[in-house]
Tab-separated table of C-alpha atoms in Angstrom:
chain	number	residue	atom	x	y	z
A	1	MET	CA	-0.026	0.195	0.298
A	2	SER	CA	3.078	2.323	0.357
A	3	ASP	CA	3.143	2.815	-3.275
A	4	ILE	CA	-0.659	4.324	-3.199
A	5	PRO	CA	-0.300	8.446	-3.455
A	6	GLN	CA	-1.373	10.449	-0.161
A	7	GLY	CA	-2.997	13.326	-2.503
A	8	LEU	CA	-2.202	14.345	-5.747
A	9	PRO	CA	1.592	14.702	-6.269
A	10	MET	CA	1.938	18.255	-7.296
A	11	GLU	CA	5.404	19.473	-6.623
A	12	ARG	CA	7.493	20.127	-10.331
A	13	ASP	CA	10.669	18.765	-8.845
A	14	ALA	CA	11.633	17.483	-12.127
A	15	GLY	CA	11.667	21.290	-13.876
A	16	PRO	CA	9.080	23.614	-14.771
A	17	PHE	CA	8.404	22.203	-17.947
A	18	ASP	CA	8.037	18.496	-16.656
A	19	PRO	CA	5.790	16.650	-14.169
A	20	PRO	CA	6.198	15.562	-11.146
A	21	ARG	CA	8.612	12.553	-10.553
A	22	GLU	CA	6.380	10.899	-8.759
A	23	ILE	CA	3.424	11.131	-11.344
A	24	THR	CA	5.747	9.912	-13.993
A	25	ARG	CA	6.895	6.970	-11.471
A	26	LEU	CA	3.298	6.143	-11.116
A	27	ARG	CA	2.469	6.241	-14.859
A	28	SER	CA	5.568	3.672	-15.088
A	29	VAL	CA	4.324	1.071	-12.594
A	30	ARG	CA	0.602	1.634	-12.653
A	31	PRO	CA	-1.512	4.259	-15.254
A	32	VAL	CA	-4.415	3.791	-12.870
A	33	SER	CA	-3.696	3.818	-9.536
A	34	PRO	CA	-5.394	4.588	-6.476
A	35	MET	CA	-4.984	8.135	-4.599
A	36	VAL	CA	-5.565	8.618	-0.914
A	37	PHE	CA	-7.286	12.421	-0.749
A	38	PRO	CA	-6.615	14.607	2.254
A	39	ASP	CA	-9.775	13.664	4.319
A	40	GLY	CA	-8.571	10.109	3.738
A	41	HIS	CA	-11.342	8.957	1.204
A	42	GLU	CA	-9.650	6.957	-1.756
A	43	GLY	CA	-10.437	7.630	-5.218
A	44	TRP	CA	-8.254	6.928	-8.461
A	45	LEU	CA	-5.157	9.138	-10.543
A	46	VAL	CA	-4.994	7.898	-14.266
A	47	THR	CA	-1.864	8.817	-16.113
A	48	GLY	CA	-1.167	6.608	-18.682
A	49	TYR	CA	-2.250	8.117	-22.231
A	50	GLU	CA	-4.797	5.106	-23.441
A	51	ALA	CA	-6.552	5.092	-20.600
A	52	VAL	CA	-6.925	8.948	-20.099
A	53	ARG	CA	-7.996	9.115	-23.796
A	54	ARG	CA	-10.711	6.032	-23.113
A	55	MET	CA	-12.134	7.709	-20.007
A	56	MET	CA	-12.667	10.941	-21.250
A	57	ALA	CA	-14.426	9.897	-23.973
A	58	ASP	CA	-16.721	7.340	-21.818
A	59	THR	CA	-19.300	9.553	-20.430
A	60	ARG	CA	-19.959	7.042	-17.764
A	61	PHE	CA	-17.617	9.352	-16.058
A	62	SER	CA	-19.793	12.128	-15.159
A	63	SER	CA	-18.223	15.232	-15.623
A	64	ARG	CA	-20.616	17.075	-13.266
A	65	LEU	CA	-17.824	16.950	-10.029
A	66	ASP	CA	-15.533	19.359	-12.182
A	67	LEU	CA	-15.852	22.859	-10.663
A	68	ASP	CA	-17.166	21.836	-7.006
A	69	VAL	CA	-14.407	19.497	-6.000
A	70	VAL	CA	-11.703	21.561	-7.937
A	71	HIS	CA	-9.831	21.140	-4.656
A	72	VAL	CA	-10.322	17.901	-3.534
A	73	PRO	CA	-6.967	16.282	-3.956
A	74	TYR	CA	-5.373	19.339	-2.159
A	75	GLU	CA	-5.848	20.647	1.754
A	76	THR	CA	-8.049	23.479	1.479
A	77	PRO	CA	-10.042	25.031	4.378
A	78	GLY	CA	-13.391	24.945	4.043
A	79	MET	CA	-13.520	23.157	1.012
A	80	PRO	CA	-15.893	19.971	1.370
A	81	VAL	CA	-15.472	16.970	-0.069
A	82	ALA	CA	-17.951	15.456	-3.187
A	83	THR	CA	-18.423	11.635	-3.416
A	84	GLU	CA	-21.134	12.094	-5.722
A	85	PRO	CA	-22.472	14.347	-8.638
A	86	SER	CA	-23.024	18.039	-7.583
A	87	PRO	CA	-25.895	19.579	-8.604
A	88	GLN	CA	-25.688	21.410	-12.272
A	89	LEU	CA	-24.900	25.073	-12.104
A	90	PRO	CA	-26.749	26.881	-14.799
A	91	GLY	CA	-24.511	27.168	-18.057
A	92	MET	CA	-21.664	25.515	-16.968
A	93	PHE	CA	-21.784	22.820	-19.712
A	94	ILE	CA	-17.535	21.550	-18.869
A	95	ALA	CA	-19.427	19.885	-15.660
A	96	MET	CA	-22.534	18.888	-17.213
A	97	ASP	CA	-23.255	15.493	-18.854
A	98	PRO	CA	-25.154	14.293	-21.949
A	99	PRO	CA	-28.187	15.491	-22.994
A	100	ASP	CA	-28.173	18.728	-20.613
A	101	HIS	CA	-24.371	19.716	-21.807
A	102	GLY	CA	-25.333	18.964	-25.380
A	103	ARG	CA	-28.127	21.037	-25.137
A	104	LEU	CA	-25.768	23.829	-23.875
A	105	ARG	CA	-22.658	23.448	-26.297
A	106	LYS	CA	-24.571	22.900	-29.715
A	107	ARG	CA	-25.765	26.816	-29.286
A	108	LEU	CA	-22.004	27.654	-29.143
A	109	THR	CA	-20.889	25.452	-31.743
A	110	GLY	CA	-22.010	27.443	-34.381
A	111	ALA	CA	-19.419	30.383	-33.041
A	112	PHE	CA	-16.659	28.425	-32.890
A	113	THR	CA	-16.259	26.616	-36.269
A	114	VAL	CA	-12.670	26.148	-37.556
A	115	LYS	CA	-14.043	28.510	-40.895
A	116	ARG	CA	-15.180	31.355	-38.421
A	117	MET	CA	-11.626	30.819	-36.918
A	118	LYS	CA	-10.188	31.318	-39.954
A	119	GLN	CA	-11.937	34.939	-40.979
A	120	LEU	CA	-10.631	35.634	-37.424
A	121	GLU	CA	-7.090	35.420	-38.809
A	122	GLU	CA	-6.527	38.773	-39.643
A	123	ARG	CA	-7.963	40.371	-36.473
A	124	VAL	CA	-5.721	38.173	-34.279
A	125	ALA	CA	-2.825	39.077	-36.411
A	126	GLU	CA	-3.920	42.667	-35.863
A	127	VAL	CA	-4.040	42.477	-32.263
A	128	VAL	CA	-0.839	40.863	-31.936
A	129	GLU	CA	0.860	43.350	-33.790
A	130	GLN	CA	-0.402	46.439	-32.162
A	131	GLN	CA	0.558	44.960	-28.682
A	132	LEU	CA	4.148	43.891	-30.256
A	133	ASP	CA	4.398	48.032	-31.271
A	134	HIS	CA	3.199	48.535	-27.450
A	135	LEU	CA	5.976	46.103	-26.559
A	136	SER	CA	8.652	47.701	-29.076
A	137	ARG	CA	8.086	50.849	-27.246
A	138	LEU	CA	8.891	49.752	-23.895
A	139	ALA	CA	12.561	50.077	-22.340
A	140	PRO	CA	13.707	46.799	-21.483
A	141	PRO	CA	13.633	44.302	-19.324
A	142	VAL	CA	9.760	44.125	-19.638
A	143	ASP	CA	7.321	41.276	-18.047
A	144	LEU	CA	5.849	39.572	-21.127
A	145	VAL	CA	2.976	38.399	-19.588
A	146	ALA	CA	1.893	41.530	-18.319
A	147	GLU	CA	2.746	43.322	-21.887
A	148	PHE	CA	2.116	40.690	-24.192
A	149	ALA	CA	1.083	37.402	-23.072
A	150	LEU	CA	-2.450	38.281	-21.811
A	151	PRO	CA	-3.560	41.278	-23.465
A	152	VAL	CA	-3.539	39.686	-26.736
A	153	PRO	CA	-6.388	36.706	-25.520
A	154	SER	CA	-7.760	39.173	-23.464
A	155	LEU	CA	-8.466	41.552	-26.562
A	156	VAL	CA	-9.609	38.691	-28.838
A	157	ILE	CA	-11.966	36.938	-26.297
A	158	CYS	CA	-13.548	40.414	-25.167
A	159	GLU	CA	-14.049	41.304	-28.770
A	160	LEU	CA	-15.211	37.653	-29.343
A	161	LEU	CA	-17.574	37.765	-26.697
A	162	GLY	CA	-18.742	41.400	-26.430
A	163	VAL	CA	-16.971	41.771	-23.036
A	164	PRO	CA	-16.044	45.570	-22.650
A	165	TYR	CA	-11.994	45.439	-22.909
A	166	GLU	CA	-11.595	48.459	-20.359
A	167	ASP	CA	-13.405	45.954	-17.593
A	168	ARG	CA	-10.316	43.794	-18.111
A	169	GLU	CA	-8.698	44.859	-14.644
A	170	SER	CA	-12.045	43.650	-12.539
A	171	PHE	CA	-12.533	40.355	-14.444
A	172	GLN	CA	-8.835	39.628	-14.605
A	173	ALA	CA	-8.245	40.080	-11.147
A	174	ASN	CA	-11.328	37.441	-10.140
A	175	SER	CA	-10.954	35.055	-12.679
A	176	ALA	CA	-7.102	34.894	-11.673
A	177	GLN	CA	-8.095	34.997	-7.847
A	178	PHE	CA	-10.714	31.732	-9.035
A	179	MET	CA	-7.923	29.870	-10.233
A	180	VAL	CA	-5.838	29.844	-7.340
A	181	ARG	CA	-5.501	26.465	-5.894
A	182	ASP	CA	-4.898	26.813	-1.895
A	183	GLN	CA	-7.538	29.186	-0.690
A	184	THR	CA	-10.509	28.986	1.458
A	185	LEU	CA	-13.845	28.397	-0.128
A	186	GLU	CA	-14.778	31.806	1.268
A	187	GLN	CA	-12.271	33.254	-1.198
A	188	LYS	CA	-13.025	31.227	-4.065
A	189	MET	CA	-16.509	31.946	-3.773
A	190	GLY	CA	-15.640	35.685	-3.677
A	191	ALA	CA	-14.006	35.605	-6.955
A	192	TYR	CA	-16.709	33.548	-7.843
A	193	ILE	CA	-19.717	35.334	-7.383
A	194	ALA	CA	-18.034	38.928	-8.424
A	195	LEU	CA	-17.411	37.519	-11.458
A	196	ASN	CA	-21.010	36.087	-11.959
A	197	THR	CA	-22.628	39.737	-10.979
A	198	TYR	CA	-20.443	41.333	-13.362
A	199	LEU	CA	-21.268	38.978	-16.187
A	200	SER	CA	-24.903	38.753	-15.338
A	201	ASP	CA	-25.593	42.498	-15.681
A	202	LEU	CA	-23.789	42.253	-18.842
A	203	VAL	CA	-25.777	39.043	-20.380
A	204	THR	CA	-28.926	40.892	-19.403
A	205	ARG	CA	-28.162	44.063	-21.387
A	206	LYS	CA	-27.235	41.673	-24.426
A	207	ARG	CA	-30.787	39.999	-24.140
A	208	SER	CA	-32.439	43.474	-23.961
A	209	THR	CA	-30.112	45.731	-26.911
A	210	PRO	CA	-27.935	42.397	-28.478
A	211	THR	CA	-25.054	43.488	-30.359
A	212	GLU	CA	-22.641	41.681	-32.930
A	213	ASP	CA	-20.832	39.187	-30.846
A	214	ILE	CA	-21.253	35.663	-29.038
A	215	LEU	CA	-22.654	36.634	-25.926
A	216	SER	CA	-25.698	38.575	-27.837
A	217	ASP	CA	-26.301	35.573	-29.951
A	218	LEU	CA	-26.345	33.489	-27.478
A	219	ALA	CA	-28.785	35.776	-25.624
A	220	ARG	CA	-31.309	35.547	-28.678
A	221	HIS	CA	-32.024	31.699	-27.498
A	222	GLU	CA	-35.003	32.668	-25.366
A	223	ASP	CA	-34.923	28.970	-23.886
A	224	LEU	CA	-31.242	29.783	-22.137
A	225	THR	CA	-32.141	31.670	-18.946
A	226	ILE	CA	-30.141	34.323	-17.851
A	227	GLU	CA	-28.078	32.299	-15.517
A	228	GLU	CA	-27.289	29.790	-18.143
A	229	LEU	CA	-26.158	32.557	-20.139
A	230	THR	CA	-23.837	34.033	-17.447
A	231	GLY	CA	-22.764	30.718	-16.687
A	232	ALA	CA	-21.700	29.861	-20.208
A	233	ALA	CA	-20.006	33.733	-20.456
A	234	PHE	CA	-18.094	32.807	-17.187
A	235	LEU	CA	-16.548	29.501	-18.955
A	236	LEU	CA	-15.884	31.356	-22.168
A	237	LEU	CA	-14.425	34.222	-20.577
A	238	ILE	CA	-12.232	32.561	-18.011
A	239	ALA	CA	-11.064	29.755	-21.011
A	240	GLY	CA	-10.530	32.142	-23.735
A	241	HIS	CA	-7.526	34.095	-21.699
A	242	GLU	CA	-6.087	32.126	-19.089
A	243	THR	CA	-5.075	29.400	-20.955
A	244	THR	CA	-3.741	31.096	-24.178
A	245	ALA	CA	-1.990	33.713	-22.529
A	246	ASN	CA	0.262	31.069	-20.530
A	247	MET	CA	0.718	28.872	-23.047
A	248	LEU	CA	2.202	32.423	-24.679
A	249	SER	CA	4.350	33.074	-21.926
A	250	LEU	CA	5.173	29.556	-20.656
A	251	GLY	CA	5.942	28.564	-24.201
A	252	THR	CA	8.188	31.552	-24.959
A	253	PHE	CA	10.311	30.442	-21.817
A	254	ALA	CA	10.471	26.777	-22.675
A	255	LEU	CA	11.892	28.169	-26.498
A	256	LEU	CA	13.984	30.576	-24.585
A	257	GLU	CA	15.664	27.550	-22.778
A	258	HIS	CA	15.658	25.411	-25.695
A	259	PRO	CA	18.044	27.420	-27.524
A	260	ALA	CA	18.689	25.206	-30.697
A	261	GLU	CA	14.749	24.602	-31.177
A	262	LEU	CA	14.790	28.162	-30.775
A	263	ALA	CA	16.990	28.614	-33.464
A	264	LEU	CA	15.606	25.978	-35.491
A	265	LEU	CA	12.391	27.669	-35.739
A	266	ARG	CA	13.735	31.068	-36.494
A	267	ALA	CA	15.439	29.447	-39.711
A	268	GLU	CA	12.845	27.464	-40.777
A	269	PRO	CA	9.517	29.688	-39.644
A	270	GLU	CA	7.309	27.063	-41.813
A	271	LEU	CA	7.621	24.718	-38.760
A	272	LEU	CA	5.621	27.107	-36.474
A	273	PRO	CA	2.363	25.203	-36.628
A	274	GLY	CA	3.921	21.919	-35.933
A	275	ALA	CA	5.768	23.752	-32.986
A	276	VAL	CA	2.633	25.263	-31.696
A	277	GLU	CA	0.783	21.773	-31.218
A	278	GLU	CA	4.319	20.187	-29.516
A	279	LEU	CA	4.835	22.934	-27.152
A	280	LEU	CA	0.799	22.178	-26.104
A	281	ARG	CA	1.767	18.849	-25.721
A	282	TYR	CA	5.172	19.554	-24.063
A	283	LEU	CA	3.289	21.591	-21.635
A	284	SER	CA	0.043	21.145	-21.441
A	285	VAL	CA	-1.101	24.370	-19.056
A	286	ALA	CA	-4.651	22.570	-18.307
A	287	ASP	CA	-3.339	19.584	-16.438
A	288	ILE	CA	-5.454	18.174	-14.212
A	289	PHE	CA	-9.124	17.232	-14.649
A	290	PHE	CA	-11.920	15.246	-12.315
A	291	ARG	CA	-14.539	13.022	-13.264
A	292	TYR	CA	-17.047	10.778	-11.092
A	293	ALA	CA	-17.565	6.787	-12.018
A	294	THR	CA	-21.581	6.261	-12.397
A	295	GLU	CA	-21.484	2.581	-12.408
A	296	ASP	CA	-18.553	0.404	-11.489
A	297	LEU	CA	-16.308	0.691	-14.433
A	298	SER	CA	-13.066	-1.319	-15.769
A	299	LEU	CA	-9.967	1.151	-16.857
A	300	GLY	CA	-6.652	0.236	-17.715
A	301	GLY	CA	-6.395	-3.348	-16.065
A	302	GLU	CA	-8.129	-1.737	-12.633
A	303	THR	CA	-12.025	-2.034	-11.572
A	304	ILE	CA	-12.945	1.698	-10.413
A	305	PRO	CA	-16.057	1.086	-8.046
A	306	LYS	CA	-19.019	3.524	-8.638
A	307	GLY	CA	-18.768	6.539	-6.674
A	308	SER	CA	-15.332	6.740	-7.246
A	309	THR	CA	-13.715	10.298	-7.788
A	310	VAL	CA	-11.232	10.199	-10.629
A	311	VAL	CA	-8.445	12.550	-11.343
A	312	VAL	CA	-6.600	12.815	-14.849
A	313	SER	CA	-3.291	13.989	-15.325
A	314	LEU	CA	-3.107	15.261	-19.208
A	315	LEU	CA	0.786	16.332	-18.933
A	316	ALA	CA	1.279	12.733	-17.597
A	317	ALA	CA	-0.535	11.323	-20.752
A	318	ASN	CA	1.190	13.789	-23.257
A	319	ARG	CA	4.619	12.624	-21.730
A	320	ASP	CA	3.711	8.960	-22.020
A	321	PRO	CA	6.673	7.178	-23.838
A	322	GLU	CA	4.118	3.953	-24.677
A	323	ARG	CA	2.365	6.994	-27.126
A	324	PHE	CA	5.120	9.981	-27.797
A	325	SER	CA	9.045	8.574	-28.389
A	326	ASP	CA	11.057	10.620	-26.085
A	327	PRO	CA	8.406	12.588	-24.823
A	328	ASP	CA	10.633	14.832	-22.292
A	329	VAL	CA	12.313	16.348	-25.250
A	330	LEU	CA	10.850	19.320	-26.638
A	331	ASP	CA	11.137	18.731	-30.265
A	332	ILE	CA	9.722	20.957	-32.833
A	333	ARG	CA	9.766	18.762	-35.643
A	334	ARG	CA	7.815	16.031	-34.012
A	335	ASN	CA	4.251	14.981	-35.502
A	336	ALA	CA	2.531	15.454	-31.759
A	337	ARG	CA	-1.026	14.185	-33.245
A	338	GLY	CA	-3.113	12.742	-30.631
A	339	LEU	CA	-2.491	14.767	-27.991
A	340	LEU	CA	-4.766	15.499	-25.192
A	341	SER	CA	-4.135	19.018	-24.367
A	342	PHE	CA	-7.409	20.233	-25.272
A	343	GLY	CA	-9.078	17.412	-23.994
A	344	HIS	CA	-10.888	14.534	-25.626
A	345	GLY	CA	-14.601	13.264	-26.119
A	346	VAL	CA	-17.627	15.486	-25.833
A	347	HIS	CA	-15.748	18.119	-23.888
A	348	GLN	CA	-12.880	18.649	-26.142
A	349	CYS	CA	-11.973	22.241	-26.090
A	350	LEU	CA	-14.412	24.453	-28.040
A	351	GLY	CA	-11.826	27.034	-28.396
A	352	GLN	CA	-8.930	25.367	-29.736
A	353	GLN	CA	-8.798	26.450	-33.364
A	354	LEU	CA	-8.676	30.116	-31.820
A	355	ALA	CA	-6.251	29.112	-29.684
A	356	ARG	CA	-3.990	27.946	-31.998
A	357	ILE	CA	-4.734	30.785	-34.386
A	358	GLU	CA	-3.362	32.947	-31.014
A	359	MET	CA	-0.627	31.056	-30.584
A	360	ARG	CA	0.843	30.904	-33.847
A	361	ALA	CA	0.496	34.443	-34.585
A	362	GLY	CA	1.779	35.353	-30.918
A	363	PHE	CA	5.065	33.443	-31.423
A	364	GLU	CA	5.215	34.082	-35.430
A	365	GLY	CA	5.239	38.108	-34.147
A	366	LEU	CA	7.630	37.882	-31.095
A	367	LEU	CA	10.541	35.809	-33.044
A	368	ARG	CA	10.361	37.870	-36.104
A	369	ARG	CA	10.056	41.405	-34.332
A	370	PHE	CA	12.577	40.500	-31.201
A	371	PRO	CA	15.036	38.500	-32.876
A	372	THR	CA	17.351	38.624	-29.966
A	373	LEU	CA	14.585	38.391	-26.951
A	374	ARG	CA	16.316	36.558	-23.766
A	375	LEU	CA	15.468	36.337	-20.568
A	376	ALA	CA	16.668	39.336	-18.430
A	377	VAL	CA	16.835	37.084	-15.218
A	378	ALA	CA	18.320	33.553	-14.444
A	379	ALA	CA	15.752	30.886	-15.504
A	380	ASP	CA	15.329	29.609	-11.856
A	381	GLU	CA	14.153	33.317	-11.005
A	382	VAL	CA	10.916	33.015	-12.939
A	383	LYS	CA	8.310	32.658	-10.895
A	384	LEU	CA	6.024	29.395	-11.997
A	385	ARG	CA	2.298	29.308	-11.601
A	386	THR	CA	2.581	26.242	-9.348
A	387	ASP	CA	-0.174	27.763	-7.194
A	388	MET	CA	-2.645	27.809	-9.769
A	389	ASN	CA	-5.006	25.470	-11.756
A	390	ILE	CA	-3.817	26.652	-14.991
A	391	TYR	CA	-0.227	26.364	-14.956
A	392	GLY	CA	2.351	28.686	-16.397
A	393	VAL	CA	4.552	31.821	-15.166
A	394	HIS	CA	3.329	34.705	-12.911
A	395	GLU	CA	5.999	36.872	-14.597
A	396	LEU	CA	8.558	36.289	-17.437
A	397	PRO	CA	11.268	39.148	-17.323
A	398	VAL	CA	12.775	39.648	-20.903
A	399	THR	CA	15.045	41.818	-22.535
A	400	TRP	CA	16.543	42.131	-26.446
């Protein structure tokens, strides 16, 4: 029983870009492993690629636990442990199962088609160039997160959703607070309520006076309540800027720490689309997800009893040598097809094409405009987001 982890191994002891050593060890010996939660109850940790992929495609592993137990593997004051599906929060389709999940998601599918995202490419390129112009006027060193990586996806998602960009200071602060891992339930709910109140007011205005944006399009559906519109807006706003901002900053950090790959990308810019896929695989900033077994299920040679909480590590799965050769090596020539960074199954990320467009434009622009870009501090001084539910860097001081 000594091999059963007591809580989720989180310490990035193998390096800023790598899974915790204990996660890697567990994947090699037992890719579907029991795990003891801080309150003493036993659940499961899934780290193997095939097991993660199979589990995320199986809707008998319910998603209704996702938002309510985001802290269960960690010690969190005041956070109750849920061992059964939570009540569904209106509009939070990431934490819904079919058919409720499909009812909301189909409303958004048309907004995030590949065709529509391609039509956005020109606007994304304009936003990137504007932010690079701003960056070039600053005296280095500068924080790449604050001056580039966060503003680009924030501007894009605000325009797409119809959220006033001038409100960014408030919604970014509440979004960041909501994503903090080790905090009290009161702190988390404070950020959640503040952001929800703001978005409820916004979608109410969209319903009465619609404009040309996604939230207005959703608000035109009379069968969707204000509470459902607010929940959907909450998810889209957070997902639309948190993940891409961290991929842009952490991806830049990774490239600067792999000078041979960076030089290759500068010499052969046509490798950029593949490099983005490899960075997505290699970094997996949205790593930990939760499911709940609605019946006794078999996975990876293990029996998962009904009622079990199951924790999934996408980073571990994306680093599985059974799926990717030399998985701990950043190789921008790699074919990273099959990566799980955007999830799998019915909950696969709606905005993945937009994220790819933003990353391609962002990395291309940075490399073109700042050919001598480099860290302004030692790598071990970069402040990592080990305290957050979306991994990345808090700040990335750079110079040129």
